[in-house]
Tab-separated table of C-alpha atoms and ligand atoms in Angstrom:
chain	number	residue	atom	x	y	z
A	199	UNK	CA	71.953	-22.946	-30.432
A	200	UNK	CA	70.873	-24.607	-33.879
A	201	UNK	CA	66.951	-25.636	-34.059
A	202	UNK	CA	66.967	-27.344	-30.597
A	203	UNK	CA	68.144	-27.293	-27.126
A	204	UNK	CA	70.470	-30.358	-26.206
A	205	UNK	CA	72.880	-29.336	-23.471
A	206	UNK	CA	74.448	-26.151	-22.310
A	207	UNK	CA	77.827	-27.373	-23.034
A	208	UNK	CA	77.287	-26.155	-27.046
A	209	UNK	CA	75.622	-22.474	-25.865
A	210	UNK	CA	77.633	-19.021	-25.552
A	211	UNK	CA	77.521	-17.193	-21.989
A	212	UNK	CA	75.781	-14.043	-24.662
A	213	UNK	CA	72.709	-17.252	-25.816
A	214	UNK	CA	72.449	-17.832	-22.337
A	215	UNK	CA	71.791	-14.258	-20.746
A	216	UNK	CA	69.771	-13.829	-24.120
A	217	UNK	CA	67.135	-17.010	-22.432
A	218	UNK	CA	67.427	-15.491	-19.073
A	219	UNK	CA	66.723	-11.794	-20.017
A	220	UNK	CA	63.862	-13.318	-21.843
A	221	UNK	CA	62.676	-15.649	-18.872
A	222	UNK	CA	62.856	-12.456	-16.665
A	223	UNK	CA	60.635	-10.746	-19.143
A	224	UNK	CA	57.876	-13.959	-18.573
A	225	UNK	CA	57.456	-14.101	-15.030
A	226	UNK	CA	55.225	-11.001	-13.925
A	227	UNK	CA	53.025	-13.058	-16.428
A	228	UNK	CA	52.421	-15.992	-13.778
A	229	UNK	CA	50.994	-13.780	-11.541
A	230	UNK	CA	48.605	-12.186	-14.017
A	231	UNK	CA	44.935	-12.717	-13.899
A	232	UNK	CA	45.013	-13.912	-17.685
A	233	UNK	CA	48.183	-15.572	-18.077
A	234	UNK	CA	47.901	-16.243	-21.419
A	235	UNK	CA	50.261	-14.542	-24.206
A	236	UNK	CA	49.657	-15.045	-27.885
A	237	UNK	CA	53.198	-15.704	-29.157
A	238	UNK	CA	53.092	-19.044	-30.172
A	239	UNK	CA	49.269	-19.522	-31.066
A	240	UNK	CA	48.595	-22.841	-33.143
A	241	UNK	CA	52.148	-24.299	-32.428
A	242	UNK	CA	52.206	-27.980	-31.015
A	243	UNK	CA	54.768	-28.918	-28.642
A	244	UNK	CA	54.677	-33.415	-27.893
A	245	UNK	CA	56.260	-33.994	-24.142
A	246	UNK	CA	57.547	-37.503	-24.152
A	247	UNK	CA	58.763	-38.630	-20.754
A	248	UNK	CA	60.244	-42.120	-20.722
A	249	UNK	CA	61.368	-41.026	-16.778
A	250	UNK	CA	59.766	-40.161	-13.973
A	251	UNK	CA	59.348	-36.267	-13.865
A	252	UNK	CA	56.913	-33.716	-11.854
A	253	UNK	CA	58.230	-30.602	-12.171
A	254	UNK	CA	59.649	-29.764	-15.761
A	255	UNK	CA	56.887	-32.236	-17.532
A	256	UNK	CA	54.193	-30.061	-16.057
A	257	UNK	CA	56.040	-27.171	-16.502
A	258	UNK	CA	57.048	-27.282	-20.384
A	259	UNK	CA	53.034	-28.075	-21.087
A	260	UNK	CA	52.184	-24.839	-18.758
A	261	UNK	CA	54.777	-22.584	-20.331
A	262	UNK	CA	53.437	-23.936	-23.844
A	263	UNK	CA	50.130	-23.383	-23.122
A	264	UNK	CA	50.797	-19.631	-21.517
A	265	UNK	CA	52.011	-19.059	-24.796
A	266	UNK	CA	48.912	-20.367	-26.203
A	267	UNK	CA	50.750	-23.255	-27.979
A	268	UNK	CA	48.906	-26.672	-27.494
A	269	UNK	CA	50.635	-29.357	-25.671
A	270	UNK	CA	50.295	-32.788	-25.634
A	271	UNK	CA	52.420	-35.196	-23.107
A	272	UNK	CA	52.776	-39.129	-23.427
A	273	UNK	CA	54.644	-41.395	-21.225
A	274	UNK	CA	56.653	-44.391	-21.735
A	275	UNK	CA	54.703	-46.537	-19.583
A	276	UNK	CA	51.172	-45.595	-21.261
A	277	UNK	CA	52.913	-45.760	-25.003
A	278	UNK	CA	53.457	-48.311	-27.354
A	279	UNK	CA	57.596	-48.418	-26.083
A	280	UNK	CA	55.901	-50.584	-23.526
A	281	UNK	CA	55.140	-52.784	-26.784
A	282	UNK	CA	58.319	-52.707	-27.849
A	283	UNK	CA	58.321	-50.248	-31.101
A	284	UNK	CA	62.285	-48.840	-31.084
A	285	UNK	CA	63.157	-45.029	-30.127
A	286	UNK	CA	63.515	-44.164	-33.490
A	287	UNK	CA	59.932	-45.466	-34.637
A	288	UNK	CA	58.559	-44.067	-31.711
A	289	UNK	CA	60.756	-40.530	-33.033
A	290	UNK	CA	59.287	-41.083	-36.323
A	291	UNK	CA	55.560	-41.837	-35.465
A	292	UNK	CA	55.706	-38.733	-33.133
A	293	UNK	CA	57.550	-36.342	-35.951
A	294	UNK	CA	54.843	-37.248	-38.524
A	295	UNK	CA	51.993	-35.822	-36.543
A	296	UNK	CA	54.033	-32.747	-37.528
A	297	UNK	CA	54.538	-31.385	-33.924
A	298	UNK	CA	56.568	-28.050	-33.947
A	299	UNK	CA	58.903	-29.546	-30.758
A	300	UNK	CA	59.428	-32.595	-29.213
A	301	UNK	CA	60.863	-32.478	-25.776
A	302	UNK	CA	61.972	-35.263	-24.278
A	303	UNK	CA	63.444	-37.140	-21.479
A	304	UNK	CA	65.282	-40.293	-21.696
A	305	UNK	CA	67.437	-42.882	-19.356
A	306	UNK	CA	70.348	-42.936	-22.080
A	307	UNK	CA	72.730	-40.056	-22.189
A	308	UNK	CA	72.837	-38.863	-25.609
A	309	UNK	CA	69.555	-39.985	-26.694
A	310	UNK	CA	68.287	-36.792	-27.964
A	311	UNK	CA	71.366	-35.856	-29.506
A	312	UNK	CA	71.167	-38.843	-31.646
A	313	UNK	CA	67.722	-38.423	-32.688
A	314	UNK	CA	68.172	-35.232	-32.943
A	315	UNK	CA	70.086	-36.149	-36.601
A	316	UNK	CA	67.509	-37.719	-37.699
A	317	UNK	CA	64.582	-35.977	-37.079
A	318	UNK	CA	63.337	-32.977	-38.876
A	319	UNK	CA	61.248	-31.446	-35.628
A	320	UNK	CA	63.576	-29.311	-33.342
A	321	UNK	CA	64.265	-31.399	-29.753
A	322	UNK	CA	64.830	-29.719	-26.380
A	323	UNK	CA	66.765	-32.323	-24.117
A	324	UNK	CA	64.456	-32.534	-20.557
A	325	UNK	CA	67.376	-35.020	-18.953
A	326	UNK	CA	69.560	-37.447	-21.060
A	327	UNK	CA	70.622	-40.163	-18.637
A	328	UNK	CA	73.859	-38.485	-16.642
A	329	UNK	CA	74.661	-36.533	-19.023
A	330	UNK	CA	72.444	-32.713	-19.333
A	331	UNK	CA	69.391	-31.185	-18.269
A	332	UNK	CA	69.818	-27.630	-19.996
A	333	UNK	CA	66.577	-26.394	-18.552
A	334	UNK	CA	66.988	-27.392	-15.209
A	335	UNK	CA	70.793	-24.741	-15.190
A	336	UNK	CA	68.841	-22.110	-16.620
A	337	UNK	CA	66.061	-22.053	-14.405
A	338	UNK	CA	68.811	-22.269	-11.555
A	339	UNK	CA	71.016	-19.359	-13.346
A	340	UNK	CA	67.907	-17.037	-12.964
A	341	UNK	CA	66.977	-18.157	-9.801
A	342	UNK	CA	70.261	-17.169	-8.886
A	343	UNK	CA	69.695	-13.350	-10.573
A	344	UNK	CA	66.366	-12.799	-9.059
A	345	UNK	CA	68.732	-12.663	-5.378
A	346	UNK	CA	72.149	-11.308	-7.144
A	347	UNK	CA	73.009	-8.741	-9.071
A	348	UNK	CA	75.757	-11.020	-11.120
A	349	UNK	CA	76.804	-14.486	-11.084
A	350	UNK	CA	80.013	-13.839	-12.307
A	351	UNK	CA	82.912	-14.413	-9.354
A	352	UNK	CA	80.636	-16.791	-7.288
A	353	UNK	CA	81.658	-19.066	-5.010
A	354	UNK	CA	78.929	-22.461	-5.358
A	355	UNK	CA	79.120	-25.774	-4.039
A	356	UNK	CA	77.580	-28.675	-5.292
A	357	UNK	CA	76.753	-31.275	-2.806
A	358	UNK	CA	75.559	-35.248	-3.260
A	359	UNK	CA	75.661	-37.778	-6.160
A	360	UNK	CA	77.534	-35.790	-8.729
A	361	UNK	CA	78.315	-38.802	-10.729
A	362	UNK	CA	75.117	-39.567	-11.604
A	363	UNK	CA	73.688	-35.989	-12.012
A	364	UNK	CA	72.738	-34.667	-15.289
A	365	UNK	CA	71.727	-31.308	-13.642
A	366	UNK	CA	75.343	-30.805	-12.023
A	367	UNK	CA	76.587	-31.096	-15.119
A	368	UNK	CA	74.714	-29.118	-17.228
A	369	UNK	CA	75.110	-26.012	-14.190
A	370	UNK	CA	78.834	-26.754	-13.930
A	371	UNK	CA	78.924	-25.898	-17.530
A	372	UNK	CA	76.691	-22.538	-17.442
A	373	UNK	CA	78.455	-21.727	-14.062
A	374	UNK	CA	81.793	-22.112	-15.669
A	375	UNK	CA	80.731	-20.004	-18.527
A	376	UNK	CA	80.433	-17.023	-15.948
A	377	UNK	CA	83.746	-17.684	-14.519
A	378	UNK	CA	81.970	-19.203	-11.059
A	379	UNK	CA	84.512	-20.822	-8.202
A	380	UNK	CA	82.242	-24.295	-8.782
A	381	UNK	CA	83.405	-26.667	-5.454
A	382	UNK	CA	81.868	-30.548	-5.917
A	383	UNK	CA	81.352	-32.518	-3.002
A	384	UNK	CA	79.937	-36.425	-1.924
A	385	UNK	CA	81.383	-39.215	-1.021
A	386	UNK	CA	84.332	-40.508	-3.677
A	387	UNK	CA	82.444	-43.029	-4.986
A	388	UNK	CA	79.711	-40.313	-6.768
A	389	UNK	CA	82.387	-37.826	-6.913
A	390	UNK	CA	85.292	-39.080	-9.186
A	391	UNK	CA	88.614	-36.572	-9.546
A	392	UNK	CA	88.042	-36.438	-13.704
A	393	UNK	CA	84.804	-34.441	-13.099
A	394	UNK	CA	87.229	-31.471	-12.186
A	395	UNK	CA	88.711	-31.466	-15.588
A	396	UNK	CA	84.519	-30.947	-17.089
A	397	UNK	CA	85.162	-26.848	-17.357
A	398	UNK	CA	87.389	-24.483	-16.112
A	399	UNK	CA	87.148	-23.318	-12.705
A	400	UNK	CA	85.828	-26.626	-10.953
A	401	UNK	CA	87.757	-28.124	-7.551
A	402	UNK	CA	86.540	-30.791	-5.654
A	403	UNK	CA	86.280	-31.501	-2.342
A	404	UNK	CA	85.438	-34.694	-0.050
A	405	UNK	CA	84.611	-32.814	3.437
A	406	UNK	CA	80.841	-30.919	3.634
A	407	UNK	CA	81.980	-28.056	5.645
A	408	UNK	CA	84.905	-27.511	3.803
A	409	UNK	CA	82.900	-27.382	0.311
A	410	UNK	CA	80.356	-24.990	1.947
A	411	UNK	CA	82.591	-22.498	4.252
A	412	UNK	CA	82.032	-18.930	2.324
A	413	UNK	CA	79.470	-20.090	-0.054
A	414	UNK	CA	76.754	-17.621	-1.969
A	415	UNK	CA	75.171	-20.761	-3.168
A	416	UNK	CA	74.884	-24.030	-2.292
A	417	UNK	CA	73.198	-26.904	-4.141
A	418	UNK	CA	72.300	-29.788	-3.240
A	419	UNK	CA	71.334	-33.066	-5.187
A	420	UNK	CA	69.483	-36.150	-4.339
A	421	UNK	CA	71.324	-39.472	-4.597
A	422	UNK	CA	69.978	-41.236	-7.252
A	423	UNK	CA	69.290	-44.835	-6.568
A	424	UNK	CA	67.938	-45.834	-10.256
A	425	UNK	CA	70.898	-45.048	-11.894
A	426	UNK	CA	73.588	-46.595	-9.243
A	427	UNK	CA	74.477	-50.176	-10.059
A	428	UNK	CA	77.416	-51.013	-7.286
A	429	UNK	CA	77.645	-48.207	-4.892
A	430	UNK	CA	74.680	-47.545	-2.288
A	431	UNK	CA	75.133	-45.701	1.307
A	432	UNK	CA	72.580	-46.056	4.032
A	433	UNK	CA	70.411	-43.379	4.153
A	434	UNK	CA	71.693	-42.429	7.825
A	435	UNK	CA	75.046	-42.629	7.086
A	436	UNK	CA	74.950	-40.527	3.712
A	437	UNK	CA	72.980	-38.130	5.737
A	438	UNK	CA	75.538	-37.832	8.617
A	439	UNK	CA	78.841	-36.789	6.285
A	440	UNK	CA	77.062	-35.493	3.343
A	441	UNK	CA	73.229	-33.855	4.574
A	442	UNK	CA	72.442	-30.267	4.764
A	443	UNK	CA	71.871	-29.000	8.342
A	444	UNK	CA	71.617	-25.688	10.294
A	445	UNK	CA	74.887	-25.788	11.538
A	446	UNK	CA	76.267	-25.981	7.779
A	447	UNK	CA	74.523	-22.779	6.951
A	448	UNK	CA	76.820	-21.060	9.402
A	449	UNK	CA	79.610	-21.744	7.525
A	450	UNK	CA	78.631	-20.086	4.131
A	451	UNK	CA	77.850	-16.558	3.788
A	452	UNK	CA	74.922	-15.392	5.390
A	453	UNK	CA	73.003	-14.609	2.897
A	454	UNK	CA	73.612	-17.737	0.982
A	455	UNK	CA	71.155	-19.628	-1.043
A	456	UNK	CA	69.883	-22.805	-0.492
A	457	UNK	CA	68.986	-25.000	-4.036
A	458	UNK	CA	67.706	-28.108	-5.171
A	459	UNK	CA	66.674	-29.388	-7.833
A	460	UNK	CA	63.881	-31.524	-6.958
A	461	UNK	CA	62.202	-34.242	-5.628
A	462	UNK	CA	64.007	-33.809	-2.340
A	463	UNK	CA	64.745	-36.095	0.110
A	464	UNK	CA	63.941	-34.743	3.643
A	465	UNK	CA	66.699	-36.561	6.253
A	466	UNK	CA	68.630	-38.062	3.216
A	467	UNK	CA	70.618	-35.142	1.384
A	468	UNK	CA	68.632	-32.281	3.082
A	469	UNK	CA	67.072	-31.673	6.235
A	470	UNK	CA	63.726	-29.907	6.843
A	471	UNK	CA	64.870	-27.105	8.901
A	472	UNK	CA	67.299	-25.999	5.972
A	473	UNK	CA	65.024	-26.762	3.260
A	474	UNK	CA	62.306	-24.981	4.684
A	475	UNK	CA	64.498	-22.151	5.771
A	476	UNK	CA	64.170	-18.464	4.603
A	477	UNK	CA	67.543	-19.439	3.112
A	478	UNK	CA	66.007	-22.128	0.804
A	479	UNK	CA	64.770	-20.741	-3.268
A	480	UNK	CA	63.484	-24.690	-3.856
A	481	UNK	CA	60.147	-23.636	-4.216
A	482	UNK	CA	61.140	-20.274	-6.375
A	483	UNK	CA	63.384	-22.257	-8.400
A	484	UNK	CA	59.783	-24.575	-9.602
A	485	UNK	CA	58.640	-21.435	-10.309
A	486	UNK	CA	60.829	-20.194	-12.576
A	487	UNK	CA	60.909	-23.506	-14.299
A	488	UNK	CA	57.920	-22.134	-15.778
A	489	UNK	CA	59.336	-18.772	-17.372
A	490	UNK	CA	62.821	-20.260	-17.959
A	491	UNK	CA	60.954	-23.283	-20.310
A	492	UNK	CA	58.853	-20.498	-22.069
A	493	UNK	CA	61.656	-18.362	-23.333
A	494	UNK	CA	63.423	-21.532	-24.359
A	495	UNK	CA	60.119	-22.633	-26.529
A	496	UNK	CA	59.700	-19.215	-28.008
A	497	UNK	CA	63.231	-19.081	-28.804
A	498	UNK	CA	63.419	-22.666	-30.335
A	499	UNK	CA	59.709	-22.125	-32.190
A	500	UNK	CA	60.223	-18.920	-33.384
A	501	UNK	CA	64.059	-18.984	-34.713
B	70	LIG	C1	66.165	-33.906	-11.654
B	70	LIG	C2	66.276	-34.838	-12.851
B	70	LIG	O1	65.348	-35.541	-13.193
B	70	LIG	O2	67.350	-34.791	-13.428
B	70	LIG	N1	64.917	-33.440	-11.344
B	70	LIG	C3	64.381	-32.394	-12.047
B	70	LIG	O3	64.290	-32.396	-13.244
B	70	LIG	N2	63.968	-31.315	-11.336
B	70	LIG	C4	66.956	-34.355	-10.508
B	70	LIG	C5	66.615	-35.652	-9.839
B	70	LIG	O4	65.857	-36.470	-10.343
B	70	LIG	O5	67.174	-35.874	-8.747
């Protein structure tokens, strides 16, 4: 997976099970008194968030510092981008503080991959724009294996603003990988036909309970406002064709699992009955952010 982590696209199904084998390995360790591990004492991973993130900034600098690396975490608005210094100085500046990983998050698809060929400290991609959010599949793929025994042969729909989703598409390519039945679904608009032809295996579909009917996993995906420029739904409308309800559940198989990457939208994509339902792994998918991110570090930091 070279120095980094940039996508999923460019790992093998073996590099992946490798990360989640390891991830599996990590999380008794969150609910250990001392939750501390001494594998990567002295490193110094840099978070730099020009988005908005909760969960996987505060969850790279906890699995950093469970591995007793020290983390530091800057964002755009408190930096000197808000001064106007270029990506690439602000790269550079960061890179000659000699940090062992950067990992960052940025509004333009395929901004770490470019700096990425310039830089001499390894970069782990936290969200590039539309385009990946490696991470964010992993932690799903594993949140996945803590309920199944295999992923391979799934059926999993993938429900809301495709289009603009950097986490579908990172998960439609580790899903592929493991030979998943992957069905997309949202209004045209944020579901265009050419996203089938993104990995083998992928179909899409326009109608909600036709995406869900015999599911094992269903995720769902807020609509994301910042990054649509002509197409906008009202929030009651979007929710009548395309939110998650009770009744939907019934459709899938019963023991299906309920996912989302986070922040959700209660009454826009999901409702509160299903995403508080025994059904729903939101809250165990956060937690596995936290194992999932420190296998990735100790794989990138100690290659
Ligand atoms: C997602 C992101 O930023 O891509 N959130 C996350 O990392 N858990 C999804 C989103 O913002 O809707």
């Amino acid at each position: 997976m070279g120095r980094g982590l940039l996508g999923i696209e460019d790992l093998t199904r073996a590099e992946i099970e490798v990360i989640l084998e390891k991830a599996r390995s990590f999380q008794p360790v969150q609910r250990q008194a001392n939750k501390r591990l001494d594998l990567l004492r002295g490193r110094l991973m840099v978070n730099l968030f020009f988005e908005a993130s909760t969960r996987t900034r505060t969850s790279f600098e906890i699995a950093a510092k469970r591995l007793s690396a020290d983390a530091v975490s800057i964002t755009a608005s408190g930096s000197s981008v808000s001064k106007g210094e270029s990506l690439v100085d602000t790269l550079n500046t960061l890179a000659a503080m000699q940090p062992d990983v950067i990992v960052m998050r940025h509004a333009a698809s395929g901004a770490p991959h470019f700096l990425a060929r310039f830089l001499p400290t390894p970069i782990i991609n936290a969200g590039d724009g539309t385009h990946e959010h490696p991470t964010q599949a992993l932690l799903d793929a594993r949140t996945i294996l803590d309920n199944r025994d295999r992923i391979d042969g799934m059926r999993v729909a993938i429900i809301g603003d495709i289009a603009h989703s950097r986490v579908a598409r990172s998960n439609i390519h580790l899903l592929s990988k493991f030979g998943v039945d992957i069905v997309l679904c949202g209004p045209a608009p944020l579901v265009p036909r050419e996203l089938a032809e993104l990995a083998p295996g992928v179909s899409i579909s326009y109608n909600i309970s036709e995406a869900i009917r015999e599911a094992d996993v269903i995720m769902m995906l807020r609509v994301q406002l910042e990054r649509q420029h002509e197409t906008s739904y009202p929030a009651g409308e979007y929710f009548r064709y395309y939110g998650l309800r009770p009744e939907h559940l019934r459709l899938a198989k019963p023991d299906v699992l309920v996912m989302h990457p986070g922040p959700i939208n209660r009454g826009r994509e999901i409702s509160s009955e299903v995403a508080d339902s025994q059904r729903s792994v939101i809250l165990n998918q956060v937690e596995n952010g936290i194992a999932v991110r420190m296998a990735v570090l100790e794989r990138v930091l100690t290659n």
